XYZ file of C-alpha atoms in Angstrom:
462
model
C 145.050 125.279 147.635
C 143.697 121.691 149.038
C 144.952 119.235 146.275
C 144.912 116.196 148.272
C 141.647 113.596 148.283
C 142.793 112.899 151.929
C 144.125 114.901 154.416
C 146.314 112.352 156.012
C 148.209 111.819 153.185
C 149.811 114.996 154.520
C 151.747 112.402 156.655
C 154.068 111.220 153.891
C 155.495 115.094 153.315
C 158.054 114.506 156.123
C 158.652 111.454 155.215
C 159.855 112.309 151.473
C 161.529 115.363 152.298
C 164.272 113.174 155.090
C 164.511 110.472 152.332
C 165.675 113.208 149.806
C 167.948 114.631 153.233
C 169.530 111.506 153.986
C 169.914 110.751 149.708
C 172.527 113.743 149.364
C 174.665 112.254 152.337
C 174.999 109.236 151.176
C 175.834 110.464 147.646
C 178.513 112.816 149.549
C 179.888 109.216 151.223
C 180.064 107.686 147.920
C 182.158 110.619 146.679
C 184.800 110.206 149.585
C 185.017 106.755 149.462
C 185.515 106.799 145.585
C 188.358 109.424 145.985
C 189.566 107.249 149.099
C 189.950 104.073 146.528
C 192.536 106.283 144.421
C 194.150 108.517 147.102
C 194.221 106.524 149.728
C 195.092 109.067 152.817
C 192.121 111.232 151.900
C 190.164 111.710 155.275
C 191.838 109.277 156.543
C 191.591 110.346 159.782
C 188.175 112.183 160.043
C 185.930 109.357 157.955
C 188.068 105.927 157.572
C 186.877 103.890 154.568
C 185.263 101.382 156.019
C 183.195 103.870 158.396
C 182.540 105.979 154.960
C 181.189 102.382 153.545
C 179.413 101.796 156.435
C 177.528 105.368 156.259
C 177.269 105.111 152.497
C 175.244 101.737 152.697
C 173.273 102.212 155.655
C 171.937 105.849 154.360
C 170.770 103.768 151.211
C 168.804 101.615 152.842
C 167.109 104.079 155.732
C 166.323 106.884 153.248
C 164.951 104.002 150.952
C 162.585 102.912 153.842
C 161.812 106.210 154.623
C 160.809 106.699 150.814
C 158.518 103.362 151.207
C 156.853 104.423 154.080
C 155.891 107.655 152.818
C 154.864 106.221 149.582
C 152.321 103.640 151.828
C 151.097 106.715 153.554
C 150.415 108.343 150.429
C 149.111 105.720 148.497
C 147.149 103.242 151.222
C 144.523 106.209 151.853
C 143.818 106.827 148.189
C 143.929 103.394 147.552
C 141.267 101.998 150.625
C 139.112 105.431 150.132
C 139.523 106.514 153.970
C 141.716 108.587 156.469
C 144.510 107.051 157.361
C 143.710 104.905 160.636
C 146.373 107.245 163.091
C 148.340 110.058 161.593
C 149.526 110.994 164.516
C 151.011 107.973 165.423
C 152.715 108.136 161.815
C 154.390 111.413 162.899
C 155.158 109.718 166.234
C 156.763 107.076 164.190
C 158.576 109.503 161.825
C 160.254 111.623 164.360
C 161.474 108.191 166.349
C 162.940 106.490 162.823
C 164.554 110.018 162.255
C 166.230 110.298 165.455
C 167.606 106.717 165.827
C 168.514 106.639 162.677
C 170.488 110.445 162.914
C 171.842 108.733 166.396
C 173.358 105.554 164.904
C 175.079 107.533 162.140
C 176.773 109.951 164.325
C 177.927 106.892 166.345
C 179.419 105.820 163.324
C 181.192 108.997 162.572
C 182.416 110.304 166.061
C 183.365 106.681 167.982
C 185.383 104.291 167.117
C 182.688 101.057 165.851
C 184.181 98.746 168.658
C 183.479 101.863 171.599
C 179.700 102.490 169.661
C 179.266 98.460 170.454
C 180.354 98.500 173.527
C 178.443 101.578 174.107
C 174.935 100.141 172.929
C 175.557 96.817 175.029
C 176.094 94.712 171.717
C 177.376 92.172 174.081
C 174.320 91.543 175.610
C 173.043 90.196 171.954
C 175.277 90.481 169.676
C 173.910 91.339 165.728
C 176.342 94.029 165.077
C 179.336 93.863 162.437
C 178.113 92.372 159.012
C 177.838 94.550 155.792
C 174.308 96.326 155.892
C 173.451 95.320 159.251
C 176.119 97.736 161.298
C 173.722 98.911 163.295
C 173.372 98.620 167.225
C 171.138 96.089 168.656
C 169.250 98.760 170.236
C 168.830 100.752 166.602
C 167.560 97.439 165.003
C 164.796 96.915 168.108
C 164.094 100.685 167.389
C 163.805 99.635 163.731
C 161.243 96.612 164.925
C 158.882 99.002 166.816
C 158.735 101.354 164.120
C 157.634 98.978 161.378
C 155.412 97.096 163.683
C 153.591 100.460 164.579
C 153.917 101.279 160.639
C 152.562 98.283 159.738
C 149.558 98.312 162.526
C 148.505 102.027 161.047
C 148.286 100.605 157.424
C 146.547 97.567 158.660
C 144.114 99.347 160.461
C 143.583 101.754 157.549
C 143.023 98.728 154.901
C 140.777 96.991 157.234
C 138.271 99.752 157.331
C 138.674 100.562 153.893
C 138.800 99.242 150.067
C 141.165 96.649 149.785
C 142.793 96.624 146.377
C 145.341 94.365 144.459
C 147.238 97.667 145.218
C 147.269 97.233 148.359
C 147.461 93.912 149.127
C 150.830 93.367 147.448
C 152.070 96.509 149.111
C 151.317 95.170 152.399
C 152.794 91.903 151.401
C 156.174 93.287 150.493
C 155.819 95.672 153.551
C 155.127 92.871 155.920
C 157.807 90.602 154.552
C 160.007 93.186 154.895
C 159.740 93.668 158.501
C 159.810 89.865 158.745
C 163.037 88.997 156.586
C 164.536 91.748 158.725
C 164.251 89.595 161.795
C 167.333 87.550 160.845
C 169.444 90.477 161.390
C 168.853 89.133 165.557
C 170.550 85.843 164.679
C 174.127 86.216 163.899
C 175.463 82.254 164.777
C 178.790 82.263 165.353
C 180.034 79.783 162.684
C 180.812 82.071 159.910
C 179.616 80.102 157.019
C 175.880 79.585 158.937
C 176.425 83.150 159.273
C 176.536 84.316 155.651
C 173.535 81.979 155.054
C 171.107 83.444 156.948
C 172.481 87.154 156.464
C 171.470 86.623 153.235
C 168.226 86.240 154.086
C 167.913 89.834 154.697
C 169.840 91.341 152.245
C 169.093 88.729 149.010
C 165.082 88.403 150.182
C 164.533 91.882 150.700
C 166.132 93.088 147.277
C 165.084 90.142 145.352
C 161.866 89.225 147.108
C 159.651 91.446 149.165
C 160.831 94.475 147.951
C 159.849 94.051 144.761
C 156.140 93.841 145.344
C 156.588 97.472 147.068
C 158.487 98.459 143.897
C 155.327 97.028 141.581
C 152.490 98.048 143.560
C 154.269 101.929 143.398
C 154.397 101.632 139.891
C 150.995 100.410 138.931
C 149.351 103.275 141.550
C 151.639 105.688 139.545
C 150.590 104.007 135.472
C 146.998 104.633 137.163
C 147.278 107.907 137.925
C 149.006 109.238 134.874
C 147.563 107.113 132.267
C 143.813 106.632 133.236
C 144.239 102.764 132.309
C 141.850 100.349 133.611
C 142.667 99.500 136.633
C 142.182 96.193 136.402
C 144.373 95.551 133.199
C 147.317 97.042 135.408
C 146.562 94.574 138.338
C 146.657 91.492 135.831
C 150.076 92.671 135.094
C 150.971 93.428 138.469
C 150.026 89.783 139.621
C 151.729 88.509 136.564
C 155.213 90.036 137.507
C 155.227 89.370 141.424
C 154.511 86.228 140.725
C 157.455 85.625 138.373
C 159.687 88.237 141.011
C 158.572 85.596 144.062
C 159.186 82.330 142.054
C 162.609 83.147 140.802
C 163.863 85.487 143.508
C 162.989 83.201 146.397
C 165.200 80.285 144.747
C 167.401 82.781 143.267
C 168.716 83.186 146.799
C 170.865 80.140 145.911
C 173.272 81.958 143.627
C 174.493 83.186 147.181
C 175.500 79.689 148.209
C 177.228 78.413 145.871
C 180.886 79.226 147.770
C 179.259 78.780 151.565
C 180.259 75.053 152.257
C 176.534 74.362 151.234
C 175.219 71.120 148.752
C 176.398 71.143 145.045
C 172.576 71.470 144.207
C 172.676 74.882 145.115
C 175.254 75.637 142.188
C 172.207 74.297 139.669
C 168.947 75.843 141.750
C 170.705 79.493 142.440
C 171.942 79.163 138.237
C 168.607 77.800 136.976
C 166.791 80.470 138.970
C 168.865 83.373 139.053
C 169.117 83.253 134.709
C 164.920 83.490 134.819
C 165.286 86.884 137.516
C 165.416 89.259 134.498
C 162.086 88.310 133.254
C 159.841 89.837 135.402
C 162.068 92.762 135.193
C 161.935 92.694 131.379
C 157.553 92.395 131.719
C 158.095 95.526 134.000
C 159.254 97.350 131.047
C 156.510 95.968 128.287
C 154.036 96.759 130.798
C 155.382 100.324 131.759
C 155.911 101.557 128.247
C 152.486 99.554 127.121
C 150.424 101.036 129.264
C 152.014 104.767 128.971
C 151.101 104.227 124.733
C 147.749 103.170 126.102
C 147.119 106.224 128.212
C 143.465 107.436 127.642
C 144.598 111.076 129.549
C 147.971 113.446 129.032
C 148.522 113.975 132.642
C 150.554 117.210 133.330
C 152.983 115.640 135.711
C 155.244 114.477 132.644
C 158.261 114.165 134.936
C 156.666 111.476 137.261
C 155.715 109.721 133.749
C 159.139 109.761 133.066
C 160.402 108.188 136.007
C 158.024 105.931 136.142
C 159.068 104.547 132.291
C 163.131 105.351 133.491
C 162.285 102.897 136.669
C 161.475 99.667 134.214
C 164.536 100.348 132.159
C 167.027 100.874 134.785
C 165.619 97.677 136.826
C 165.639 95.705 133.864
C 169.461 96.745 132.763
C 170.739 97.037 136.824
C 169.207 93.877 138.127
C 168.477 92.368 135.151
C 171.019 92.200 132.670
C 174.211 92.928 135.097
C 172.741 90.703 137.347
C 172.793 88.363 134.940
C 176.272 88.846 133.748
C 177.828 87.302 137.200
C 174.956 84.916 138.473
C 175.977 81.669 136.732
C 177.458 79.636 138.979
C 180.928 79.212 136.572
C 181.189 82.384 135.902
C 180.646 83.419 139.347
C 183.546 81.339 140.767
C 185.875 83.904 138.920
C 183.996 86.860 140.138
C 182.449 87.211 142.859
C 183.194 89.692 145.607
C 184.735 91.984 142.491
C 184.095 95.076 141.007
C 181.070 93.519 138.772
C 179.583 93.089 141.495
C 179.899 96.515 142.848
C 178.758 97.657 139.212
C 175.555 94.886 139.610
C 174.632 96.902 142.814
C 175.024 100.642 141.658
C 172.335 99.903 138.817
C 170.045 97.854 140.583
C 169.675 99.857 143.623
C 169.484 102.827 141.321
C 167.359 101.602 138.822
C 164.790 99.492 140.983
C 164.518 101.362 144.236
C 166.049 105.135 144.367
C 164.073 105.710 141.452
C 161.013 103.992 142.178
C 161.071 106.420 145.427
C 161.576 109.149 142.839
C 158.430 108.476 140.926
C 156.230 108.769 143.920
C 157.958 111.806 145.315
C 157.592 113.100 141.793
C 153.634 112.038 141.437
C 152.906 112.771 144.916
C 154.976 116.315 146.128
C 153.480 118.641 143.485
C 149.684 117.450 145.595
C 151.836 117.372 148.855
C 152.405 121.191 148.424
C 149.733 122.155 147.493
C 150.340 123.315 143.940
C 147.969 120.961 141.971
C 148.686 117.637 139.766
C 151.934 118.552 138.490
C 154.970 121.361 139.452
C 154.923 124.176 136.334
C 156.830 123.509 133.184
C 159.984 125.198 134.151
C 160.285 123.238 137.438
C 159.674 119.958 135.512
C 162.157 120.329 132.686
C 164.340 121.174 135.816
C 163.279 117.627 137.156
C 163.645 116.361 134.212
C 167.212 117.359 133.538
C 168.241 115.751 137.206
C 166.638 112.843 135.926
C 168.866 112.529 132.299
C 172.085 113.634 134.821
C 171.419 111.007 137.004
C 170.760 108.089 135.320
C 173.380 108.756 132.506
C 176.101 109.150 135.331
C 175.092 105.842 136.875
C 175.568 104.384 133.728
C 178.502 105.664 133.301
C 179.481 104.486 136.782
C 178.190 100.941 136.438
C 180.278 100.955 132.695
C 183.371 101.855 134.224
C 182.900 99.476 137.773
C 182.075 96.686 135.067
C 185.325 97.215 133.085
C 187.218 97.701 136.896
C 185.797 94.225 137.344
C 186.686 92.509 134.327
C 190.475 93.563 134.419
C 190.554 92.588 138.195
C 189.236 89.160 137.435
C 191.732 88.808 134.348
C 194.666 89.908 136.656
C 193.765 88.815 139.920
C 191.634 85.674 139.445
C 192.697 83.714 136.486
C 195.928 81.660 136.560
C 195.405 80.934 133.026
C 196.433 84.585 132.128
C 199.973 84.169 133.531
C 200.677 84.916 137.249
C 198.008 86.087 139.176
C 198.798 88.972 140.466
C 197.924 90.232 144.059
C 195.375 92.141 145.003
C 196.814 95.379 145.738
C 198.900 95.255 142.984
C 195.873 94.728 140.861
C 193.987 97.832 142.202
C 196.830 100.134 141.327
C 195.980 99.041 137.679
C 192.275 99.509 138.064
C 193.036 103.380 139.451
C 191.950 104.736 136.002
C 188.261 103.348 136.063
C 188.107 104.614 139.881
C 188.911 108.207 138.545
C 186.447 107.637 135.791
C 183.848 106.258 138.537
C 184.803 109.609 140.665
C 184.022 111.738 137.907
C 180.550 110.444 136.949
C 179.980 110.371 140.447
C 180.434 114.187 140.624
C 177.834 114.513 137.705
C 175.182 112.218 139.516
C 175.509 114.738 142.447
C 174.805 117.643 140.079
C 171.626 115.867 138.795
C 170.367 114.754 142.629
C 170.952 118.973 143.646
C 169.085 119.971 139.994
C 166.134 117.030 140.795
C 165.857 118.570 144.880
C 166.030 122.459 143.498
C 163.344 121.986 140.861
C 160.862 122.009 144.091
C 161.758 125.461 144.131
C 161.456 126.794 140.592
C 158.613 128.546 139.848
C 156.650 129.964 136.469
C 158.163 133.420 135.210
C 155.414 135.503 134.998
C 155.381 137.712 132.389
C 155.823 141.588 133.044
């Protein structure tokens, strides 16, 4: 059965299904490095910690893009009313992301990292070495070609097509992505100058651009499965980039404050940061507002859900525990802790694994070819992944948080008595990073239950 309005949507199938692959690994990282923090010779040998870290994080952020571009390809079609411009160059595309990205991880795993940079001739220009941006020289130039041939296909297919509010801020956070990621070239070798502009990746894609690709997903997905106006979810959607833009872009200060940079910094990245949670906060008004609006019950209850579970999760994750460590006082005495760590488990969760969810959830049932929505028994399925998941990560954000707070106490405040070292202060955190471990077990059991519900079907009765 043909469900799809275009056949070129086909083209984000692959795409999903690797995002989903490349998910479970890094979940299976986390899980080693988490048993790594309390026994500390654990795979020692095979997976060192920080190569486990540096799989871990880079798997978040290449099955994330793989989950944007297949939501683009899905959604930029139905959204301009035409074929997509080339999806053959999309497959093109796919199976050269999917190989250089396979490539780069197996560096990491079977060579030591100095041998993979020698290997990849990182002296020739060297950008390898900083958190989140491991990755050869040559993977990040593969990484340029594939967004600019990503970006040319979706330009192409807007041109020639509708364009929509949809759409345009989709392509704005798309195209700002591929942009911000250009810094990752310039790694200056004064270390302070350094941080500053590595920043500019990492704070202006997760603060910035890629929150336009996380609203325009969820107002496609309110449209689909509520029938609201279309144009009372673009008002929103304006509303809350422009308040994600304003604050986010300044917000990048709260990662000065410590770099050698002007005292003003300390008041702009404060000021800022404290008004980040409010477009967040509107993300959850206008999610729930315009599901209790909804002029159809759309059978795909599950992508509902994740679409409402989305707002939430941002709003707590980025929102509120982002909150908790941003002020510039406060942040003196914690950063670089275990709040931190906590800060990034439920935002990354919250705003951008589970916006990916949502449009694998909307979109797969169509991809398939079984119709608007996966049968009841698959969704509860779905559904129960979904309650797993997002429990355990709060459980695992809880626990980090109260990790953090004792390590500040013991390790950061002279006021509390000697400060103790830091070593000596992990040791005493060992019972949260069991507690961590074990939530982290249960979040695996919800990602396998959310993956095998695409396999459960209707009993039919005999």
């Amino acid at each position: 059965m043909n469900t799809l309005k275009y056949q070129s949507q086909a083209v984000a199938k692959p795409y999903f299904i690797f995002a989903l692959i490349l998910f479970v690994g890094q979940i299976l990282f986390g899980l080693v490095m988490g048993l790594q923090y309390v026994v500390g010779d654990f795979l020692a040998g095979a997976i060192p910690f920080n190569v486990a870290r540096m799989v871990h994080t880079n798997l978040l952020i290449v099955w994330l893009l793989f989950g944007f571009m297949g939501a683009a390809y899905y959604m930029v079609p139905e959204e301009s009313e035409t074929e997509l411009y080339s999806p053959k160059l999309a497959i093109i595309l796919f199976w050269i992301f999917a190989a250089a990205g396979v490539a780069t991880i197996l560096g990491y795993l079977l060579v030591p990292y100095s041998t993979l940079a020698h290997y990849t001739l990182n002296e020739l220009w060297p950008t390898m070495g900083r958190e989140f941006l491991e990755q050869p020289t040559i993977t990040k130039i593969g990484i340029v070609i594939v967004c600019l041939g990503f970006l040319f296909n979706l330009g192409m297919t807007i041109l020639k097509g509708r364009k929509t509010a949809i759409n345009m801020v989709l392509m704005t956070g798309l195209i700002g992505l591929a942009v911000f990621f250009l810094f990752a070239f310039y790694n200056p070798t004064n270390l302070a100058l350094d941080k500053y502009f590595w920043w500019f990746v990492v704070h202006l894609w997760v603060e910035g651009v890629w929150e336009l690709i996380m609203g325009a997903i969820l107002a496609y997905v309110l449209i689909k499965v509520t029938g609201v106006d279309r144009e009372v979810i673009e008002k929103w959607l304006y509303v809350i980039i422009a308040m994600a833009l304003i604050s986010g872009i300044l917000g990048t200060g709260h990662h000065f404050y410590w770099l050698t940079t002007p005292e003003y910094w300390q008041w702009v990245g404060s000021i800022f940061s404290a008004i980040e949670p409010l477009p967040f906060f509107a993300m959850v008004l206008y999610a729930f507002n315009m599901v209790n609006r909804r002029r159809r019950e759309h059978p795909n209850k599950a992508a509902t859900l994740w679409a409402l579970g989305t707002s939430v999760m941002a709003f707590l994750g980025a929102g509120v525990w982002g909150f908790l460590h941003t002020l510039a006082p406060v942040n003196y005495y914690t950063h670089g802790s275990q709040i931190t760590a906590a800060h990034g488990h439920m935002a990354f969760y919250g705003a951008y694994a589970m916006i990916v969810m949502t449009i694998i959830s909307y979109a797969m049932p169509k991809l398939r070819g079984i119709g608007e929505a996966n049968c009841n028994r698959a969704q509860v399925r779905e559904m129960w992944g979904f309650w797993l998941m997002t429990v355990a990560m709060v459980f695992i954000t809880l626990f980090l948080t109260g990790a953090g707070v004792l390590q500040v106490w013991l390790q950061r405040i002279p006021e509390s008595g000697e400060a103790l070292s830091f070593m000596v202060t992990q040791d005493k955190l060992a019972i949260f990073y069991w507690l961590r471990e074990i939530a982290g077990v249960f979040f695996l059991i919800g990602l396998i239950s959310y993956i095998s519900s695409f396999w459960v079907k209707e009993k039919i009765a005999s």
